[in-house]
Amino acid sequence: MNLSTDCKLVKKKNCEDATKIKIGETVIGQDFAIIAGPCSVEDEVTTLKIAEEIAVLDIKFFRAGAFKPRNSPYSFQGYGDKALNILSKVKSVSGLKIVTEVLDNDAFDAICDVADIVQVGAKNMGNTALLKKLGGINKPVLLKRGFAAKIEEFLLAAEYILSNGNKNIILCERGIRTFDDFTRFTFDVAAIPTLKSFAHLPVFADPSHATGLRELVTPMAKAAVVAGADGLLIEAHIDPDKALSDSRQTINIDELKNINNKVKALLAFR
Ligand code: PEP
Ligand code: MN
């Protein structure tokens, strides 16, 4: 395992240089954090109810997509600007910090205004124009690994953001495509300690997209915690079967509570 010399800024030099990102009362990279919410922003009533239930669990980050990069142009594309207004409401009513995805130049500033963390989805990991632009904002970026991206390509994508001035990046392992499509993707658990040993950035894991199956979310969330993840990104909904997107991999609030309750004990194993 030899890292490209172009991984200049992302490379970990010693144990002390781990990046810590303070968002509200949480220091990402120091405090284990869960980011949860529905795949897409739902109607206002449902979204606020999900947020309320997540806040009760003492989870601090709410994630939902306003603009969705769906495989099919005929699938639900997100409520767009209307969803950004709903996210603002979630923020003011619940106090939760907001994570939402930016796809391109469309609504870029409006997304950055409402988001406390801006997500770059797997399909956009290699979008160098977008990465350069995110290097110029003063919000943390959650960078998801492309499902066909090597570790080094992933780190070089982070390098694009870092070298353009934004130091607050969270890496997120969300599964890769392998020969086996029995699960939606293959969760690359080994990527977690690998990324943490080569880069100084916090590493999150997304067991929802990694598996595509709600019954696999809890076991893979546990594996991610023990493997050294700094946090989890989980799709959760008050009524998962009714979720506007990614319903099959979405867990209910009880299951989210169950994962949240287990984290502390699991942290002792690493
Ligand atoms: C998402 O986070 O809802 C999403 C579309 O994930 P990914 O970019 O990892 O496919
Ligand atoms: Mn999703």
XYZ file of N, CA and C in Angstrom, residues 13-265:
759
model
N 0.251 12.685 8.934
C 1.699 12.735 9.197
C 2.041 12.101 10.530
N 1.189 12.310 11.518
C 1.408 11.679 12.817
C 0.066 11.524 13.516
N 0.094 10.907 14.666
C -1.169 10.616 15.357
C -1.853 11.876 15.864
N -1.102 12.934 15.961
C -1.651 14.172 16.568
C -2.377 15.063 15.571
N -2.233 14.791 14.269
C -2.785 15.764 13.318
C -4.208 15.441 12.847
N -4.921 14.587 13.609
C -6.302 14.235 13.219
C -7.170 15.491 13.145
N -7.911 15.624 12.059
C -8.797 16.786 11.880
C -10.015 16.670 12.791
N -10.290 17.733 13.483
C -11.477 17.787 14.356
C -12.342 18.939 13.858
N -13.622 18.682 13.728
C -14.531 19.693 13.178
C -15.637 19.960 14.198
N -15.637 21.166 14.730
C -16.655 21.491 15.743
C -17.916 22.004 15.060
N -19.005 21.311 15.282
C -20.300 21.735 14.734
C -21.284 21.725 15.892
N -21.715 22.914 16.310
C -22.556 22.995 17.505
C -21.778 22.445 18.681
N -22.420 21.534 19.427
C -21.733 21.005 20.607
C -20.921 19.742 20.303
N -20.902 19.315 19.045
C -20.184 18.085 18.689
C -18.852 18.396 18.018
N -17.833 17.676 18.431
C -16.549 17.786 17.730
C -16.372 16.502 16.914
N -16.608 16.629 15.622
C -16.486 15.448 14.744
C -15.009 15.076 14.671
N -14.743 13.781 14.803
C -13.348 13.331 14.829
C -12.894 13.108 16.267
N -13.741 13.522 17.194
C -13.430 13.332 18.628
C -14.631 12.666 19.309
N -15.814 13.239 19.094
C -17.039 12.653 19.648
C -17.677 11.781 18.567
N -18.023 10.560 18.920
C -18.718 9.718 17.941
C -20.068 10.371 17.604
N -20.401 10.433 16.327
C -21.630 11.153 15.937
C -22.474 10.312 14.979
N -23.773 10.438 15.123
C -24.697 9.793 14.185
C -25.417 10.878 13.393
N -25.476 10.689 12.094
C -26.249 11.554 11.194
C -27.406 10.682 10.710
N -28.632 11.124 10.962
C -29.768 10.271 10.590
C -30.886 11.090 9.968
N -31.724 10.394 9.230
C -32.874 11.062 8.622
C -33.329 10.284 7.403
N -34.420 10.718 6.797
C -34.907 10.023 5.600
C -33.990 10.304 4.413
N -34.013 9.433 3.425
C -33.185 9.643 2.225
C -33.502 11.011 1.614
N -34.789 11.260 1.411
C -35.239 12.537 0.829
C -36.016 13.324 1.876
N -36.004 14.626 1.746
C -36.911 15.449 2.551
C -38.327 15.056 2.153
N -39.146 14.723 3.158
C -40.532 14.316 2.906
C -41.434 15.556 3.017
N -42.752 15.399 3.046
C -43.612 16.570 3.249
C -43.300 17.166 4.617
N -43.708 18.409 4.822
C -43.275 19.136 6.030
C -43.641 18.427 7.336
N -44.885 17.955 7.425
C -45.349 17.338 8.674
C -44.506 16.095 8.981
N -44.320 15.238 7.970
C -43.564 14.000 8.177
C -42.109 14.309 8.524
N -41.518 15.252 7.814
C -40.106 15.570 8.035
C -39.895 16.104 9.454
N -40.792 16.994 9.895
C -40.661 17.556 11.246
C -40.850 16.475 12.308
N -41.744 15.540 12.029
C -41.989 14.452 12.997
C -40.752 13.547 13.095
N -40.160 13.229 11.953
C -38.943 12.387 11.972
C -37.840 13.113 12.756
N -37.698 14.402 12.467
C -36.651 15.185 13.143
C -36.875 15.197 14.654
N -38.131 15.362 15.044
C -38.449 15.398 16.471
C -38.043 14.074 17.135
N -38.359 12.971 16.474
C -38.048 11.657 17.062
C -36.540 11.412 17.106
N -35.827 11.947 16.132
C -34.365 11.799 16.115
C -33.750 12.643 17.231
N -34.277 13.846 17.416
C -33.748 14.736 18.459
C -33.959 14.131 19.851
N -35.069 13.417 20.030
C -35.340 12.784 21.327
C -34.244 11.765 21.677
N -33.644 11.162 20.645
C -32.595 10.164 20.884
C -31.248 10.827 21.211
N -31.241 12.158 21.210
C -30.022 12.924 21.472
C -29.002 12.792 20.325
N -29.531 12.477 19.159
C -28.716 12.521 17.941
C -28.728 13.979 17.490
N -27.589 14.480 17.019
C -27.467 15.930 16.772
C -27.563 16.337 15.300
N -27.542 15.348 14.395
C -27.482 15.693 12.962
C -28.630 15.050 12.193
N -29.308 15.883 11.412
C -30.430 15.416 10.591
C -30.019 15.520 9.124
N -30.146 14.395 8.417
C -29.773 14.411 7.010
C -30.938 14.013 6.136
N -31.207 14.796 5.122
C -32.241 14.461 4.137
C -31.922 15.230 2.868
N -32.177 14.582 1.744
C -31.847 15.208 0.467
C -32.979 16.062 -0.065
N -32.633 17.282 -0.479
C -33.601 18.157 -1.156
C -33.518 17.917 -2.667
N -32.315 17.707 -3.136
C -32.061 17.427 -4.558
C -31.450 16.030 -4.620
N -32.095 15.115 -5.316
C -31.666 13.720 -5.301
C -31.078 13.283 -6.649
N -29.923 12.637 -6.613
C -29.298 12.154 -7.846
C -29.767 10.741 -8.176
N -31.002 10.570 -8.615
C -31.564 9.226 -8.795
C -31.046 8.563 -10.064
N -31.012 7.248 -10.063
C -30.562 6.512 -11.255
C -31.454 6.790 -12.452
N -32.757 6.860 -12.200
C -33.692 7.065 -13.301
C -34.237 8.494 -13.292
N -34.337 9.102 -14.482
C -34.908 10.459 -14.534
C -36.394 10.467 -14.188
N -37.015 9.288 -14.162
C -38.448 9.221 -13.860
C -38.717 9.001 -12.375
N -37.646 8.743 -11.592
C -37.823 8.582 -10.142
C -37.919 9.952 -9.486
N -38.456 9.956 -8.292
C -38.592 11.191 -7.503
C -37.233 11.896 -7.383
N -37.215 13.164 -7.734
C -35.941 13.905 -7.795
C -35.716 14.803 -6.571
N -36.621 14.705 -5.591
C -36.508 15.581 -4.417
C -37.420 16.786 -4.584
N -37.822 17.359 -3.446
C -38.717 18.523 -3.494
C -37.977 19.835 -3.762
N -36.648 19.777 -3.914
C -35.877 20.948 -4.321
C -35.965 22.117 -3.343
N -36.232 23.310 -3.894
C -36.251 24.525 -3.062
C -37.244 24.416 -1.902
N -38.384 23.791 -2.188
C -39.397 23.611 -1.143
C -38.793 22.797 0.025
N -37.974 21.815 -0.328
C -37.350 20.970 0.700
C -36.335 21.767 1.521
N -35.669 22.726 0.885
C -34.705 23.546 1.638
C -35.437 24.357 2.709
N -36.644 24.839 2.369
C -37.438 25.569 3.363
C -37.834 24.655 4.525
N -38.169 23.415 4.188
C -38.537 22.457 5.245
C -37.317 22.186 6.145
N -36.144 22.071 5.525
C -34.926 21.834 6.321
C -34.630 23.013 7.250
N -34.890 24.232 6.765
C -34.692 25.413 7.628
C -35.609 25.334 8.832
N -36.824 24.894 8.573
C -37.798 24.766 9.660
C -37.337 23.698 10.667
N -36.853 22.568 10.145
C -36.333 21.499 11.022
C -35.261 22.071 11.934
N -34.389 22.852 11.320
C -33.270 23.429 12.057
C -33.765 24.336 13.184
N -34.720 25.202 12.857
C -35.153 26.147 13.895
C -36.040 25.482 14.939
N -36.829 24.493 14.538
C -37.729 23.853 15.505
C -36.978 22.860 16.395
N -36.109 22.052 15.797
C -35.491 20.951 16.555
C -34.099 21.273 17.081
N -33.450 22.241 16.485
C -32.064 22.537 16.880
C -31.068 21.566 16.263
N -31.559 20.609 15.472
C -30.651 19.649 14.824
C -29.815 20.354 13.770
N -28.587 19.889 13.605
C -27.734 20.399 12.535
C -28.121 19.681 11.236
N -28.026 20.393 10.141
C -28.548 19.879 8.873
C -27.437 19.412 7.929
N -27.649 18.222 7.367
C -26.763 17.691 6.336
C -27.610 17.468 5.095
N -27.203 18.042 3.975
C -27.954 17.823 2.738
C -27.008 17.912 1.544
N -27.442 17.299 0.441
C -26.533 17.103 -0.692
C -26.602 18.234 -1.714
N -25.446 18.578 -2.251
C -25.398 19.502 -3.380
C -25.028 18.676 -4.626
N -25.768 18.905 -5.709
C -25.526 18.112 -6.922
C -24.641 18.847 -7.917
N -24.849 20.169 -8.018
C -24.188 20.946 -9.075
C -24.325 22.424 -8.732
N -24.312 23.285 -9.737
C -24.430 24.720 -9.456
C -25.841 25.148 -9.058
N -26.828 24.310 -9.395
C -28.220 24.636 -9.083
C -28.415 24.783 -7.578
N -28.908 25.896 -7.155
C -29.224 26.143 -5.736
C -28.003 25.970 -4.829
N -26.822 26.096 -5.389
C -25.586 25.871 -4.612
C -25.565 26.747 -3.350
N -25.814 28.052 -3.525
C -25.718 28.969 -2.371
C -26.835 28.702 -1.357
N -28.025 28.415 -1.868
C -29.156 28.153 -0.957
C -28.892 26.886 -0.137
N -28.297 25.888 -0.761
C -27.981 24.638 -0.047
C -26.921 24.922 1.016
N -25.879 25.655 0.630
C -24.805 25.961 1.584
C -25.323 26.814 2.747
N -26.334 27.641 2.491
C -26.901 28.470 3.566
C -27.609 27.622 4.618
N -28.394 26.650 4.164
C -29.177 25.871 5.138
C -28.353 24.732 5.760
N -27.371 24.224 5.024
C -26.615 23.059 5.498
C -25.548 23.450 6.515
N -25.421 22.618 7.554
C -24.275 22.747 8.459
C -23.144 21.865 7.948
N -23.502 20.823 7.195
C -22.537 19.983 6.494
C -23.105 19.754 5.090
N -22.292 19.988 4.073
C -22.745 19.798 2.694
C -22.279 18.415 2.227
N -23.220 17.620 1.742
C -22.872 16.273 1.273
C -22.543 16.266 -0.215
N -21.470 15.536 -0.549
C -21.190 15.204 -1.955
C -21.492 13.720 -2.081
N -22.418 13.365 -2.939
C -22.822 11.972 -3.080
C -21.804 11.154 -3.862
N -21.985 9.835 -3.779
C -21.063 8.909 -4.429
C -20.911 9.204 -5.926
N -22.015 9.533 -6.576
C -21.968 9.736 -8.024
C -21.188 10.990 -8.390
N -20.986 11.871 -7.431
C -20.293 13.141 -7.685
C -18.877 13.181 -7.129
N -18.408 12.040 -6.582
C -17.086 12.073 -5.943
C -15.987 12.524 -6.894
N -16.157 12.186 -8.164
C -15.130 12.534 -9.143
C -15.431 13.807 -9.924
N -16.411 14.569 -9.478
C -16.793 15.808 -10.163
C -15.832 16.915 -9.709
N -14.737 17.046 -10.428
C -13.655 17.923 -9.952
C -14.085 19.394 -9.901
N -14.975 19.803 -10.807
C -15.439 21.197 -10.770
C -16.188 21.462 -9.462
N -17.039 20.504 -9.085
C -17.803 20.657 -7.840
C -16.853 20.619 -6.627
N -15.897 19.724 -6.668
C -14.953 19.610 -5.538
C -14.156 20.899 -5.357
N -13.726 21.479 -6.495
C -12.972 22.747 -6.415
C -13.845 23.834 -5.806
N -15.100 23.881 -6.244
C -16.009 24.900 -5.733
C -16.237 24.724 -4.221
N -16.333 23.476 -3.770
C -16.541 23.216 -2.342
C -15.294 23.544 -1.525
N -14.155 23.605 -2.219
C -12.924 24.041 -1.557
C -13.001 25.498 -1.138
N -13.919 26.229 -1.751
C -14.025 27.667 -1.475
C -15.115 28.042 -0.483
N -15.824 27.061 0.072
C -16.901 27.421 1.022
C -16.415 27.251 2.462
N -17.147 27.881 3.376
C -16.717 27.729 4.780
C -17.687 26.836 5.560
N -18.103 25.762 4.912
C -18.926 24.739 5.587
C -18.194 23.404 5.438
N -18.309 22.524 6.448
C -17.723 21.194 6.306
C -18.387 20.415 5.161
N -17.616 19.539 4.544
C -18.114 18.720 3.431
C -18.071 17.248 3.835
N -19.185 16.555 3.636
C -19.216 15.104 3.820
C -19.033 14.503 2.434
N -17.882 13.910 2.213
C -17.534 13.390 0.884
C -17.725 11.880 0.860
N -18.698 11.420 0.069
C -18.953 9.986 -0.012
C -18.059 9.347 -1.068
N -17.636 8.127 -0.783
C -16.776 7.405 -1.716
C -17.584 6.967 -2.938
N -17.060 7.207 -4.112
C -17.703 6.697 -5.317
C -17.735 5.177 -5.256
N -18.794 4.564 -5.788
C -18.896 3.110 -5.624
C -17.924 2.333 -6.501
N -17.240 3.036 -7.416
C -16.182 2.364 -8.189
C -14.834 3.040 -7.947
N -14.736 3.767 -6.857
C -13.496 4.519 -6.593
C -12.544 3.731 -5.704
N -11.274 3.740 -6.113
C -10.238 3.148 -5.259
C -10.008 4.094 -4.089
N -9.392 3.552 -3.036
C -9.088 4.364 -1.845
C -8.299 5.612 -2.265
N -7.324 5.406 -3.132
C -6.480 6.544 -3.513
C -7.264 7.601 -4.298
N -8.163 7.148 -5.156
C -9.008 8.105 -5.897
C -9.899 8.885 -4.933
N -10.380 8.192 -3.921
C -11.212 8.827 -2.893
C -10.401 9.917 -2.166
N -9.181 9.544 -1.790
C -8.341 10.514 -1.071
C -7.947 11.682 -1.967
N -7.764 11.413 -3.251
C -7.423 12.521 -4.166
C -8.629 13.453 -4.374
N -9.821 12.902 -4.285
C -11.021 13.758 -4.357
C -11.032 14.706 -3.150
N -10.699 14.157 -1.981
C -10.603 15.015 -0.778
C -9.492 16.042 -0.962
N -8.408 15.616 -1.618
C -7.273 16.522 -1.860
C -7.709 17.727 -2.700
N -8.631 17.489 -3.645
C -9.169 18.605 -4.456
C -9.806 19.672 -3.562
N -10.581 19.224 -2.591
C -11.265 20.189 -1.703
C -10.241 20.882 -0.798
N -9.349 20.067 -0.228
C -8.325 20.614 0.678
C -7.441 21.630 -0.029
N -7.006 21.295 -1.241
C -6.047 22.162 -1.939
C -6.710 23.437 -2.451
N -8.053 23.453 -2.406
C -8.747 24.685 -2.787
C -9.195 25.474 -1.550
N -8.736 25.036 -0.384
C -8.887 25.887 0.800
C -9.802 25.408 1.907
N -10.601 24.364 1.672
C -11.508 23.914 2.736
C -10.912 22.691 3.441
N -10.642 22.866 4.716
C -9.944 21.804 5.469
C -10.926 20.880 6.196
N -12.188 21.269 6.211
C -13.157 20.508 7.003
C -13.899 19.482 6.153
N -13.310 18.320 6.062
C -13.883 17.256 5.232
C -14.081 16.006 6.082
N -15.217 15.373 5.879
C -15.506 14.081 6.505
C -15.595 13.070 5.368
N -14.834 11.998 5.454
C -14.912 10.948 4.434
C -16.031 9.987 4.822
N -16.712 9.428 3.839
C -17.789 8.480 4.157
C -17.726 7.255 3.246
N -17.491 6.106 3.874
C -17.522 4.827 3.154
C -18.990 4.396 3.028
N -19.433 4.157 1.793
C -20.856 3.851 1.576
C -21.062 2.629 0.688
N -20.003 1.773 0.629
C -20.153 0.554 -0.164
C -19.630 0.733 -1.576
N -19.105 -0.351 -2.093
C -18.547 -0.345 -3.451
C -19.226 -1.429 -4.284
N -19.068 -1.337 -5.584
C -19.678 -2.327 -6.474
C -18.687 -3.468 -6.681
N -19.135 -4.684 -6.425
C -18.278 -5.852 -6.648
C -19.037 -6.815 -7.561
N -18.509 -8.014 -7.753
C -19.199 -8.993 -8.621
C -20.538 -9.421 -8.043
N -20.694 -9.260 -6.730
C -21.898 -9.767 -6.078
C -22.922 -8.655 -5.854
N -24.071 -8.784 -6.491
C -25.098 -7.755 -6.289
C -26.282 -8.264 -5.458
N -25.991 -9.293 -4.642
C -27.055 -9.800 -3.767
C -27.481 -8.717 -2.781
N -26.475 -7.993 -2.257
C -26.772 -6.765 -1.518
C -26.573 -5.622 -2.507
N -27.116 -4.432 -2.184
C -27.082 -3.326 -3.150
C -25.637 -2.970 -3.527
N -24.783 -2.879 -2.525
C -23.344 -2.683 -2.727
C -22.639 -3.618 -1.760
N -21.311 -3.617 -1.784
C -20.546 -4.414 -0.826
C -19.899 -3.453 0.154
N -20.212 -3.641 1.419
C -19.694 -2.718 2.431
C -18.207 -3.000 2.645
N -17.379 -2.047 2.316
C -15.926 -2.206 2.444
C -15.501 -1.757 3.847
N -15.692 -2.657 4.808
C -15.375 -2.299 6.207
C -13.894 -1.976 6.361
N -13.063 -2.701 5.603
C -11.612 -2.488 5.724
C -11.205 -1.085 5.294
N -12.060 -0.448 4.479
C -11.740 0.933 4.061
C -11.672 1.863 5.272
N -12.409 1.536 6.316
C -12.475 2.462 7.474
C -11.100 2.582 8.157
N -10.523 1.447 8.645
C -9.188 1.604 9.247
C -8.121 2.004 8.227
N -8.318 1.630 6.962
C -7.331 2.016 5.934
C -7.327 3.528 5.780
N -8.501 4.107 5.598
C -8.588 5.570 5.434
C -8.055 6.274 6.676
N -8.376 5.728 7.828
C -7.942 6.388 9.059
C -6.430 6.304 9.242
N -5.818 5.260 8.691
C -4.370 5.176 8.862
C -3.619 6.044 7.849
N -4.216 6.328 6.695
C -3.507 7.126 5.683
C -3.890 8.605 5.695
N -5.083 8.913 6.178
C -5.554 10.304 6.127
C -5.846 10.813 7.540
N -5.783 12.119 7.693
C -6.047 12.699 9.021
C -7.512 13.095 9.181
N -8.346 12.795 8.175
C -9.743 13.244 8.192
C -10.642 12.251 8.940
N -11.730 12.732 9.544
C -12.696 11.813 10.148
C -13.328 10.916 9.083
N -13.647 9.697 9.497
C -14.231 8.724 8.564
C -15.575 8.240 9.106
N -16.622 8.445 8.334
C -17.948 7.942 8.672
C -18.255 6.714 7.840
N -19.272 5.962 8.260
C -19.722 4.812 7.486
C -21.228 4.926 7.277
N -21.671 4.533 6.108
C -23.080 4.577 5.741
C -23.541 3.146 5.460
N -24.043 2.452 6.513
C -24.466 1.060 6.323
C -25.774 0.941 5.546
N -26.483 2.054 5.352
C -27.764 2.013 4.636
C -27.522 1.811 3.142
N -26.757 2.718 2.531
C -26.476 2.566 1.101
C -25.543 1.387 0.843
N -24.666 1.089 1.802
C -23.699 0.005 1.619
C -24.375 -1.341 1.435
N -25.555 -1.509 2.056
C -26.217 -2.810 1.991
C -27.519 -2.767 1.187
N -28.233 -1.651 1.294
C -29.510 -1.541 0.583
C -30.641 -2.310 1.242
N -30.351 -2.931 2.372
C -31.346 -3.783 3.040
C -31.447 -3.406 4.511
N -32.652 -3.048 4.961
C -32.754 -2.504 6.325
C -32.332 -3.504 7.391
N -32.498 -4.809 7.125
C -32.124 -5.783 8.151
C -30.606 -5.909 8.314
N -29.858 -5.362 7.371
C -28.386 -5.427 7.465
C -27.782 -4.145 8.041
N -28.616 -3.153 8.261
C -28.078 -1.853 8.704
C -27.473 -1.949 10.109
N -28.201 -2.568 11.035
C -27.674 -2.648 12.409
C -26.389 -3.473 12.484
N -26.338 -4.683 11.916
C -25.064 -5.408 12.012
C -23.885 -4.665 11.367
N -24.123 -4.013 10.249
C -23.021 -3.301 9.597
C -22.670 -2.003 10.329
N -23.660 -1.400 10.974
C -23.362 -0.210 11.797
C -22.450 -0.624 12.949
N -22.756 -1.766 13.548
C -21.919 -2.252 14.659
C -20.504 -2.523 14.178
N -20.398 -3.175 13.013
C -19.071 -3.491 12.457
C -18.282 -2.204 12.220
N -18.971 -1.183 11.716
C -18.297 0.085 11.406
C -17.764 0.742 12.676
N -18.551 0.690 13.731
C -18.099 1.315 14.986
C -16.835 0.608 15.476
N -16.895 -0.725 15.501
C -15.739 -1.475 16.002
C -14.517 -1.297 15.082
N -14.761 -1.104 13.797
C -13.661 -0.916 12.843
C -13.013 0.462 12.944
N -13.593 1.339 13.747
C -12.932 2.628 13.975
C -13.611 3.842 13.378
N -14.831 3.703 12.891
C -15.517 4.863 12.292
C -15.718 5.974 13.330
N -15.676 7.199 12.834
C -15.920 8.364 13.697
C -17.407 8.683 13.793
N -18.192 8.031 12.960
C -19.615 8.292 12.995
C -20.340 7.437 11.977
N -21.665 7.510 12.036
C -22.514 6.729 11.133
C -23.491 7.646 10.417
N -23.782 7.309 9.182
C -24.841 7.996 8.431
C -25.911 6.939 8.166
N -27.106 7.175 8.690
C -28.143 6.141 8.641
C -29.459 6.716 8.139
N -30.088 6.007 7.214
C -31.403 6.440 6.734
C -32.492 5.873 7.647
N -33.265 6.786 8.229
C -34.304 6.387 9.183
C -35.555 7.225 8.954
N -36.705 6.621 9.286
C -37.998 7.241 8.958
C -39.018 6.744 9.973
N -40.048 7.526 10.251
C -41.104 7.061 11.175
C -41.930 5.933 10.550
N -41.959 5.890 9.216
C -42.711 4.842 8.515
C -41.909 4.447 7.268
N -40.863 3.629 7.458
C -39.904 3.342 6.373
C -40.544 2.892 5.058
N -41.634 2.128 5.146
C -42.262 1.642 3.909
C -42.835 2.767 3.069
N -43.073 3.906 3.687
C -43.644 5.043 2.952
C -42.598 6.057 2.515
N -41.322 5.771 2.788
C -40.262 6.736 2.428
C -40.286 7.006 0.926
N -40.074 8.248 0.563
C -40.146 8.643 -0.854
C -39.009 8.055 -1.687
N -37.903 7.724 -1.044
C -36.801 7.056 -1.764
C -36.032 6.170 -0.782
N -35.381 5.155 -1.331
C -34.552 4.222 -0.547
C -35.291 3.584 0.632
N -36.570 3.308 0.430
C -37.393 2.717 1.482
C -36.830 1.374 1.987
N -36.351 0.551 1.068
C -35.928 -0.817 1.422
C -34.764 -0.843 2.405
N -33.963 0.234 2.395
C -32.799 0.261 3.292
C -33.023 1.178 4.498
N -34.252 1.693 4.613
C -34.533 2.669 5.668
C -35.039 1.973 6.922
N -34.440 2.311 8.055
C -34.869 1.683 9.317
C -35.866 2.592 10.049
N -36.584 1.992 11.021
C -37.516 2.811 11.796
C -36.793 3.421 13.000
N -37.508 4.252 13.747
C -36.860 5.006 14.826
C -36.442 4.081 15.978
N -37.192 3.008 16.206
C -36.806 2.065 17.269
C -35.463 1.428 16.963
N -35.289 1.089 15.692
C -34.031 0.454 15.287
C -32.868 1.451 15.406
N -33.151 2.700 15.053
C -32.133 3.744 15.194
C -31.761 3.916 16.668
N -32.784 3.863 17.513
C -32.551 3.971 18.960
C -31.669 2.814 19.448
N -31.983 1.635 18.927
C -31.220 0.441 19.273
C -29.739 0.598 18.892
N -29.473 1.121 17.698
C -28.078 1.336 17.274
C -27.430 2.380 18.178
N -28.127 3.477 18.384
C -27.598 4.577 19.198
C -27.232 4.090 20.604
N -28.095 3.231 21.157
C -27.845 2.725 22.515
C -26.640 1.801 22.585
N -26.314 1.165 21.450
C -25.218 0.182 21.468
C -23.852 0.816 21.227
N -23.853 2.044 20.696
C -22.575 2.637 20.271
C -21.556 2.689 21.405
N -21.985 3.171 22.558
C -21.050 3.368 23.670
C -20.311 2.068 24.020
N -21.074 0.986 24.135
C -20.463 -0.293 24.487
C -19.510 -0.749 23.384
